[in-house]
Amino acid sequence: MTITHSEKYAARPGTYTSKMYRAVSHVAGAILLSFSLGIATADPIKASDDIKAAVTRNTAGQVRPDSVAPTPVSGIYEIVNGTDVFYVDATGRYAFVEGRLVDMVDRRDLTQARLEALAAIPFADLPLDLAIKTVRGNGSRRLAVFEDPACPACRSLQPTLAALDNVTIYTFTYPVVSPESIPAAVAAWCGTGGQQAGKWQAYMEGAPAPRQIEPHCEPAMERVGRIVEFGRSRGIRNTPTLVLTNGRRLVGTIPGAELEEALTRAAGEAGK
């Protein structure tokens, strides 16, 4: 199974939530509100006006609430904007946007940050001895890739990976999309002579894969089994899955510029 990569939260175009998230993501110099310790007061009208002002300021005027009302949940307020309804806390700083908790002051999707932290795989935990190692340039940046030749997104990512320089790529033959990929993964590791990278790359570029596993390839089959076991133990269910040196997991097709930026950022974090 493949999915389209999306690092950032994307709301439906034209809806309030898309406007909200654009505001949260792109407004420069958001204003910290003087009443950040709590807007709610004994005066419900003033509380409503303060929350309206907070939302308006934190979105640079892109979202102007029509009304504010308390909810059954203490400290959570209903915001009506046209025909859209969403919720904020009493400070007007935090908003619930289509199931996401967003910090409008820091312009951060807190839910996405938490999901990325939960999905992270420490690079040191990767079984690099089971990977095909490719070094380009000085090899200073490191990247792990789990891929399957039956995965269209994996194949479309190959030119992007090939264009990377000053990188060490650890490729894991991960045949989980189709059973027909298993003989290809085993064949890439079967035999000697250091031909693993070339054989696997050929399969990734569409070369016919073997239909069955040769009897003398039991060690290669065991290796592929260990790769699949590791991936499943870490919840790697989609291909391609990329792991950066900071542990961040990227899934699906990734534009070259975006991958370059992520690699460089991860390398800088690892060097601190």
mmCIF file of C-alpha atoms in Angstrom:
data_model
loop_
_atom_site.group_PDB
_atom_site.id
_atom_site.type_symbol
_atom_site.label_atom_id
_atom_site.label_comp_id
_atom_site.label_asym_id
_atom_site.label_seq_id
_atom_site.Cartn_x
_atom_site.Cartn_y
_atom_site.Cartn_z
ATOM 1 C CA MET A 1 0.000 0.000 0.000
ATOM 2 C CA THR A 2 1.216 3.483 -0.751
ATOM 3 C CA ILE A 3 0.094 6.820 0.515
ATOM 4 C CA THR A 4 0.885 10.347 -0.559
ATOM 5 C CA HIS A 5 3.402 12.063 1.658
ATOM 6 C CA SER A 6 2.108 15.034 3.622
ATOM 7 C CA GLU A 7 4.283 16.610 6.284
ATOM 8 C CA LYS A 8 1.951 19.475 6.941
ATOM 9 C CA TYR A 9 -1.678 19.518 7.915
ATOM 10 C CA ALA A 10 -3.873 20.272 4.927
ATOM 11 C CA ALA A 11 -7.467 21.451 5.353
ATOM 12 C CA ARG A 12 -10.112 21.419 2.667
ATOM 13 C CA PRO A 13 -9.693 24.429 0.310
ATOM 14 C CA GLY A 14 -12.170 27.219 0.816
ATOM 15 C CA THR A 15 -13.327 26.185 4.260
ATOM 16 C CA TYR A 16 -12.834 28.055 7.478
ATOM 17 C CA THR A 17 -10.301 25.485 8.613
ATOM 18 C CA SER A 18 -8.134 26.033 5.548
ATOM 19 C CA LYS A 19 -8.169 29.779 6.251
ATOM 20 C CA MET A 20 -7.370 29.129 9.908
ATOM 21 C CA TYR A 21 -4.451 26.886 9.133
ATOM 22 C CA ARG A 22 -3.045 29.201 6.497
ATOM 23 C CA ALA A 23 -3.187 31.960 9.050
ATOM 24 C CA VAL A 24 -1.540 29.825 11.708
ATOM 25 C CA SER A 25 1.155 28.587 9.320
ATOM 26 C CA HIS A 26 2.061 31.801 7.537
ATOM 27 C CA VAL A 27 1.306 34.810 9.738
ATOM 28 C CA ALA A 28 4.584 36.414 10.711
ATOM 29 C CA GLY A 29 5.056 37.973 14.118
ATOM 30 C CA ALA A 30 1.941 36.689 15.840
ATOM 31 C CA ILE A 31 1.066 38.768 18.890
ATOM 32 C CA LEU A 32 1.256 37.278 22.371
ATOM 33 C CA LEU A 33 -1.884 38.421 24.097
ATOM 34 C CA SER A 34 -1.646 40.249 27.367
ATOM 35 C CA PHE A 35 -4.487 38.119 28.743
ATOM 36 C CA SER A 36 -2.777 34.821 27.869
ATOM 37 C CA LEU A 37 -3.237 33.532 31.409
ATOM 38 C CA GLY A 38 -6.979 33.356 30.830
ATOM 39 C CA ILE A 39 -9.598 35.413 29.062
ATOM 40 C CA ALA A 40 -12.723 34.180 30.771
ATOM 41 C CA THR A 41 -14.104 36.687 33.255
ATOM 42 C CA ALA A 42 -17.253 37.130 35.264
ATOM 43 C CA ASP A 43 -18.585 39.257 32.415
ATOM 44 C CA PRO A 44 -19.621 36.857 29.594
ATOM 45 C CA ILE A 45 -19.912 39.690 27.076
ATOM 46 C CA LYS A 46 -16.362 40.865 27.763
ATOM 47 C CA ALA A 47 -15.120 37.274 27.673
ATOM 48 C CA SER A 48 -16.740 36.827 24.276
ATOM 49 C CA ASP A 49 -15.229 40.054 22.965
ATOM 50 C CA ASP A 50 -11.785 39.117 24.288
ATOM 51 C CA ILE A 51 -11.844 35.698 22.618
ATOM 52 C CA LYS A 52 -13.018 37.228 19.350
ATOM 53 C CA ALA A 53 -10.140 39.692 19.529
ATOM 54 C CA ALA A 54 -7.676 36.902 20.333
ATOM 55 C CA VAL A 55 -8.681 34.798 17.336
ATOM 56 C CA THR A 56 -8.662 37.821 15.054
ATOM 57 C CA ARG A 57 -5.192 38.907 16.203
ATOM 58 C CA ASN A 58 -3.673 35.439 16.048
ATOM 59 C CA THR A 59 -4.873 34.990 12.474
ATOM 60 C CA ALA A 60 -3.876 38.522 11.448
ATOM 61 C CA GLY A 61 -7.497 39.334 10.731
ATOM 62 C CA GLN A 62 -7.975 36.435 8.305
ATOM 63 C CA VAL A 63 -10.561 34.887 10.628
ATOM 64 C CA ARG A 64 -13.071 37.156 12.363
ATOM 65 C CA PRO A 65 -15.482 35.209 14.591
ATOM 66 C CA ASP A 66 -19.179 36.052 14.308
ATOM 67 C CA SER A 67 -19.992 34.737 17.762
ATOM 68 C CA VAL A 68 -18.510 33.033 20.822
ATOM 69 C CA ALA A 69 -20.373 30.740 23.210
ATOM 70 C CA PRO A 70 -19.372 28.535 26.151
ATOM 71 C CA THR A 71 -19.546 24.753 25.705
ATOM 72 C CA PRO A 72 -20.291 21.969 28.210
ATOM 73 C CA VAL A 73 -16.511 21.546 28.543
ATOM 74 C CA SER A 74 -15.030 23.997 31.015
ATOM 75 C CA GLY A 75 -12.620 26.442 29.363
ATOM 76 C CA ILE A 76 -13.553 25.486 25.785
ATOM 77 C CA TYR A 77 -15.520 27.942 23.652
ATOM 78 C CA GLU A 78 -17.510 27.544 20.480
ATOM 79 C CA ILE A 79 -16.619 29.897 17.647
ATOM 80 C CA VAL A 80 -19.024 30.493 14.782
ATOM 81 C CA ASN A 81 -17.562 31.930 11.596
ATOM 82 C CA GLY A 82 -20.097 32.048 8.799
ATOM 83 C CA THR A 83 -21.378 28.481 8.495
ATOM 84 C CA ASP A 84 -18.298 26.990 10.171
ATOM 85 C CA VAL A 85 -18.001 25.989 13.813
ATOM 86 C CA PHE A 86 -14.737 25.352 15.649
ATOM 87 C CA TYR A 87 -13.431 25.536 19.207
ATOM 88 C CA VAL A 88 -10.776 27.443 21.122
ATOM 89 C CA ASP A 89 -9.506 27.536 24.677
ATOM 90 C CA ALA A 90 -10.184 30.445 27.029
ATOM 91 C CA THR A 91 -7.007 32.270 25.996
ATOM 92 C CA GLY A 92 -7.846 32.219 22.308
ATOM 93 C CA ARG A 93 -4.362 30.839 21.646
ATOM 94 C CA TYR A 94 -5.192 27.180 21.034
ATOM 95 C CA ALA A 95 -7.720 26.023 18.437
ATOM 96 C CA PHE A 96 -9.169 22.651 17.534
ATOM 97 C CA VAL A 97 -9.050 22.493 13.732
ATOM 98 C CA GLU A 98 -10.552 19.343 12.197
ATOM 99 C CA GLY A 99 -9.350 17.200 15.065
ATOM 100 C CA ARG A 100 -5.967 18.942 15.276
ATOM 101 C CA LEU A 101 -4.783 21.011 18.225
ATOM 102 C CA VAL A 102 -3.093 24.119 16.847
ATOM 103 C CA ASP A 103 -1.011 26.720 18.659
ATOM 104 C CA MET A 104 -1.906 29.920 16.818
ATOM 105 C CA VAL A 105 0.826 32.007 18.471
ATOM 106 C CA ASP A 106 3.709 29.664 17.611
ATOM 107 C CA ARG A 107 1.940 28.590 14.381
ATOM 108 C CA ARG A 108 2.387 24.914 15.210
ATOM 109 C CA ASP A 109 0.222 21.881 14.623
ATOM 110 C CA LEU A 110 0.720 20.253 18.026
ATOM 111 C CA THR A 111 -1.081 17.077 16.999
ATOM 112 C CA GLN A 112 1.207 16.588 14.006
ATOM 113 C CA ALA A 113 4.268 17.180 16.164
ATOM 114 C CA ARG A 114 3.088 14.522 18.603
ATOM 115 C CA LEU A 115 2.304 12.037 15.841
ATOM 116 C CA GLU A 116 5.773 12.530 14.367
ATOM 117 C CA ALA A 117 7.348 11.964 17.767
ATOM 118 C CA LEU A 118 5.396 8.731 18.245
ATOM 119 C CA ALA A 119 6.334 7.520 14.756
ATOM 120 C CA ALA A 120 10.038 8.354 15.117
ATOM 121 C CA ILE A 121 12.559 5.551 14.714
ATOM 122 C CA PRO A 122 15.963 6.245 16.304
ATOM 123 C CA PHE A 123 18.513 5.842 13.520
ATOM 124 C CA ALA A 124 20.740 3.840 15.844
ATOM 125 C CA ASP A 125 17.976 1.243 16.156
ATOM 126 C CA LEU A 126 17.938 0.480 12.431
ATOM 127 C CA PRO A 127 19.519 -2.880 11.462
ATOM 128 C CA LEU A 128 21.911 -1.226 9.020
ATOM 129 C CA ASP A 129 23.777 -4.495 8.508
ATOM 130 C CA LEU A 130 20.668 -5.737 6.674
ATOM 131 C CA ALA A 131 20.553 -2.793 4.265
ATOM 132 C CA ILE A 132 22.087 -2.145 0.858
ATOM 133 C CA LYS A 133 24.533 0.704 1.425
ATOM 134 C CA THR A 134 25.087 3.348 -1.249
ATOM 135 C CA VAL A 135 27.513 6.241 -0.727
ATOM 136 C CA ARG A 136 27.554 9.354 -2.900
ATOM 137 C CA GLY A 137 29.949 12.262 -2.542
ATOM 138 C CA ASN A 138 31.240 12.566 0.994
ATOM 139 C CA GLY A 139 28.318 10.498 2.342
ATOM 140 C CA SER A 140 27.867 12.900 5.247
ATOM 141 C CA ARG A 141 24.073 12.870 5.254
ATOM 142 C CA ARG A 142 22.400 9.554 6.044
ATOM 143 C CA LEU A 143 19.027 8.230 4.989
ATOM 144 C CA ALA A 144 17.248 4.888 5.334
ATOM 145 C CA VAL A 145 14.638 3.811 2.786
ATOM 146 C CA PHE A 146 12.155 0.925 3.018
ATOM 147 C CA GLU A 147 10.870 0.148 -0.481
ATOM 148 C CA ASP A 148 9.134 -2.472 -2.621
ATOM 149 C CA PRO A 149 9.343 -2.811 -6.439
ATOM 150 C CA ALA A 150 5.557 -3.412 -6.574
ATOM 151 C CA CYS A 151 5.000 0.057 -5.089
ATOM 152 C CA PRO A 152 4.408 2.771 -7.755
ATOM 153 C CA ALA A 153 5.349 5.548 -5.332
ATOM 154 C CA CYS A 154 8.638 3.766 -4.579
ATOM 155 C CA ARG A 155 9.479 3.639 -8.265
ATOM 156 C CA SER A 156 8.542 7.282 -8.792
ATOM 157 C CA LEU A 157 10.848 8.241 -5.902
ATOM 158 C CA GLN A 158 13.909 6.676 -7.545
ATOM 159 C CA PRO A 159 14.940 9.754 -9.601
ATOM 160 C CA THR A 160 14.701 11.891 -6.451
ATOM 161 C CA LEU A 161 16.942 9.499 -4.535
ATOM 162 C CA ALA A 162 19.357 9.255 -7.468
ATOM 163 C CA ALA A 163 19.736 13.052 -7.542
ATOM 164 C CA LEU A 164 20.909 13.239 -3.915
ATOM 165 C CA ASP A 165 24.590 13.996 -3.346
ATOM 166 C CA ASN A 166 26.812 13.817 -0.269
ATOM 167 C CA VAL A 167 24.561 11.144 1.154
ATOM 168 C CA THR A 168 24.713 7.572 2.417
ATOM 169 C CA ILE A 169 21.521 5.693 1.611
ATOM 170 C CA TYR A 170 20.622 2.486 3.423
ATOM 171 C CA THR A 171 18.053 0.634 1.331
ATOM 172 C CA PHE A 172 15.900 -2.004 2.980
ATOM 173 C CA THR A 173 14.355 -4.542 0.604
ATOM 174 C CA TYR A 174 10.884 -4.537 2.105
ATOM 175 C CA PRO A 175 8.477 -6.730 0.069
ATOM 176 C CA VAL A 176 5.182 -6.023 1.805
ATOM 177 C CA VAL A 177 3.072 -4.618 -1.040
ATOM 178 C CA SER A 178 2.802 -7.811 -3.090
ATOM 179 C CA PRO A 179 3.881 -11.435 -2.541
ATOM 180 C CA GLU A 180 5.437 -11.258 -6.014
ATOM 181 C CA SER A 181 8.055 -8.877 -4.592
ATOM 182 C CA ILE A 182 9.414 -11.489 -2.178
ATOM 183 C CA PRO A 183 11.438 -13.437 -4.803
ATOM 184 C CA ALA A 184 12.892 -10.132 -6.033
ATOM 185 C CA ALA A 185 13.986 -9.121 -2.536
ATOM 186 C CA VAL A 186 15.546 -12.533 -1.926
ATOM 187 C CA ALA A 187 17.218 -12.614 -5.346
ATOM 188 C CA ALA A 188 18.839 -9.232 -4.696
ATOM 189 C CA TRP A 189 20.629 -10.707 -1.675
ATOM 190 C CA CYS A 190 21.282 -14.157 -3.123
ATOM 191 C CA GLY A 191 24.791 -14.914 -4.358
ATOM 192 C CA THR A 192 28.076 -13.068 -3.960
ATOM 193 C CA GLY A 193 30.093 -10.408 -5.722
ATOM 194 C CA GLY A 194 28.541 -7.260 -4.256
ATOM 195 C CA GLN A 195 25.815 -7.056 -6.894
ATOM 196 C CA GLN A 196 22.977 -6.433 -4.453
ATOM 197 C CA ALA A 197 22.573 -2.732 -5.216
ATOM 198 C CA GLY A 198 22.547 -3.198 -8.974
ATOM 199 C CA LYS A 199 20.127 -6.123 -8.896
ATOM 200 C CA TRP A 200 17.692 -4.386 -6.564
ATOM 201 C CA GLN A 201 17.839 -1.129 -8.491
ATOM 202 C CA ALA A 202 17.013 -3.001 -11.675
ATOM 203 C CA TYR A 203 13.889 -4.435 -10.063
ATOM 204 C CA MET A 204 12.947 -0.977 -8.782
ATOM 205 C CA GLU A 205 13.241 0.331 -12.345
ATOM 206 C CA GLY A 206 10.929 -2.340 -13.733
ATOM 207 C CA ALA A 207 13.172 -5.273 -14.623
ATOM 208 C CA PRO A 208 11.299 -8.620 -14.548
ATOM 209 C CA ALA A 209 11.489 -10.183 -11.091
ATOM 210 C CA PRO A 210 12.001 -13.916 -10.571
ATOM 211 C CA ARG A 211 8.801 -15.890 -10.024
ATOM 212 C CA GLN A 212 10.193 -18.103 -7.314
ATOM 213 C CA ILE A 213 12.987 -18.356 -4.783
ATOM 214 C CA GLU A 214 15.940 -20.496 -5.787
ATOM 215 C CA PRO A 215 16.734 -23.388 -3.386
ATOM 216 C CA HIS A 216 20.253 -22.113 -2.647
ATOM 217 C CA CYS A 217 18.963 -18.692 -1.448
ATOM 218 C CA GLU A 218 17.877 -19.676 2.067
ATOM 219 C CA PRO A 219 20.348 -17.246 3.771
ATOM 220 C CA ALA A 220 19.023 -14.379 1.644
ATOM 221 C CA MET A 221 15.468 -15.377 2.483
ATOM 222 C CA GLU A 222 16.332 -15.300 6.176
ATOM 223 C CA ARG A 223 17.801 -11.810 5.773
ATOM 224 C CA VAL A 224 14.683 -10.505 4.052
ATOM 225 C CA GLY A 225 12.566 -12.081 6.784
ATOM 226 C CA ARG A 226 14.526 -10.174 9.422
ATOM 227 C CA ILE A 227 14.016 -6.908 7.523
ATOM 228 C CA VAL A 228 10.266 -7.474 7.320
ATOM 229 C CA GLU A 229 10.122 -8.458 10.981
ATOM 230 C CA PHE A 230 11.898 -5.246 11.994
ATOM 231 C CA GLY A 231 9.661 -3.089 9.831
ATOM 232 C CA ARG A 232 6.501 -4.613 11.188
ATOM 233 C CA SER A 233 7.741 -4.280 14.771
ATOM 234 C CA ARG A 234 8.127 -0.522 14.155
ATOM 235 C CA GLY A 235 4.776 -0.082 12.439
ATOM 236 C CA ILE A 236 6.163 0.470 8.939
ATOM 237 C CA ARG A 237 3.018 -0.334 6.982
ATOM 238 C CA ASN A 238 3.478 1.811 3.878
ATOM 239 C CA THR A 239 6.163 2.189 1.250
ATOM 240 C CA PRO A 240 8.255 4.076 0.609
ATOM 241 C CA THR A 241 9.078 4.910 4.217
ATOM 242 C CA LEU A 242 12.164 7.052 4.804
ATOM 243 C CA VAL A 243 13.933 7.494 8.137
ATOM 244 C CA LEU A 244 16.184 10.496 8.803
ATOM 245 C CA THR A 245 19.053 10.623 11.274
ATOM 246 C CA ASN A 246 16.899 12.616 13.713
ATOM 247 C CA GLY A 247 14.445 9.709 13.781
ATOM 248 C CA ARG A 248 11.828 11.464 11.726
ATOM 249 C CA ARG A 249 9.754 9.210 9.490
ATOM 250 C CA LEU A 250 8.615 10.361 6.037
ATOM 251 C CA VAL A 251 6.092 8.310 4.102
ATOM 252 C CA GLY A 252 5.220 8.334 0.400
ATOM 253 C CA THR A 253 6.344 10.494 -2.484
ATOM 254 C CA ILE A 254 8.497 13.466 -1.493
ATOM 255 C CA PRO A 255 9.578 16.382 -3.716
ATOM 256 C CA GLY A 256 13.342 16.601 -4.152
ATOM 257 C CA ALA A 257 13.676 20.061 -2.614
ATOM 258 C CA GLU A 258 11.664 19.000 0.416
ATOM 259 C CA LEU A 259 13.795 15.893 0.921
ATOM 260 C CA GLU A 260 17.006 17.895 0.547
ATOM 261 C CA GLU A 261 15.848 20.339 3.198
ATOM 262 C CA ALA A 262 14.800 17.547 5.567
ATOM 263 C CA LEU A 263 18.132 15.721 5.114
ATOM 264 C CA THR A 264 20.182 18.831 5.780
ATOM 265 C CA ARG A 265 18.110 19.753 8.826
ATOM 266 C CA ALA A 266 18.405 16.245 10.245
ATOM 267 C CA ALA A 267 22.165 16.204 9.693
ATOM 268 C CA GLY A 268 22.487 19.514 11.518
ATOM 269 C CA GLU A 269 20.432 18.265 14.452
ATOM 270 C CA ALA A 270 22.514 15.098 14.665
ATOM 271 C CA GLY A 271 25.689 17.183 14.825
ATOM 272 C CA LYS A 272 24.552 19.192 17.861
#
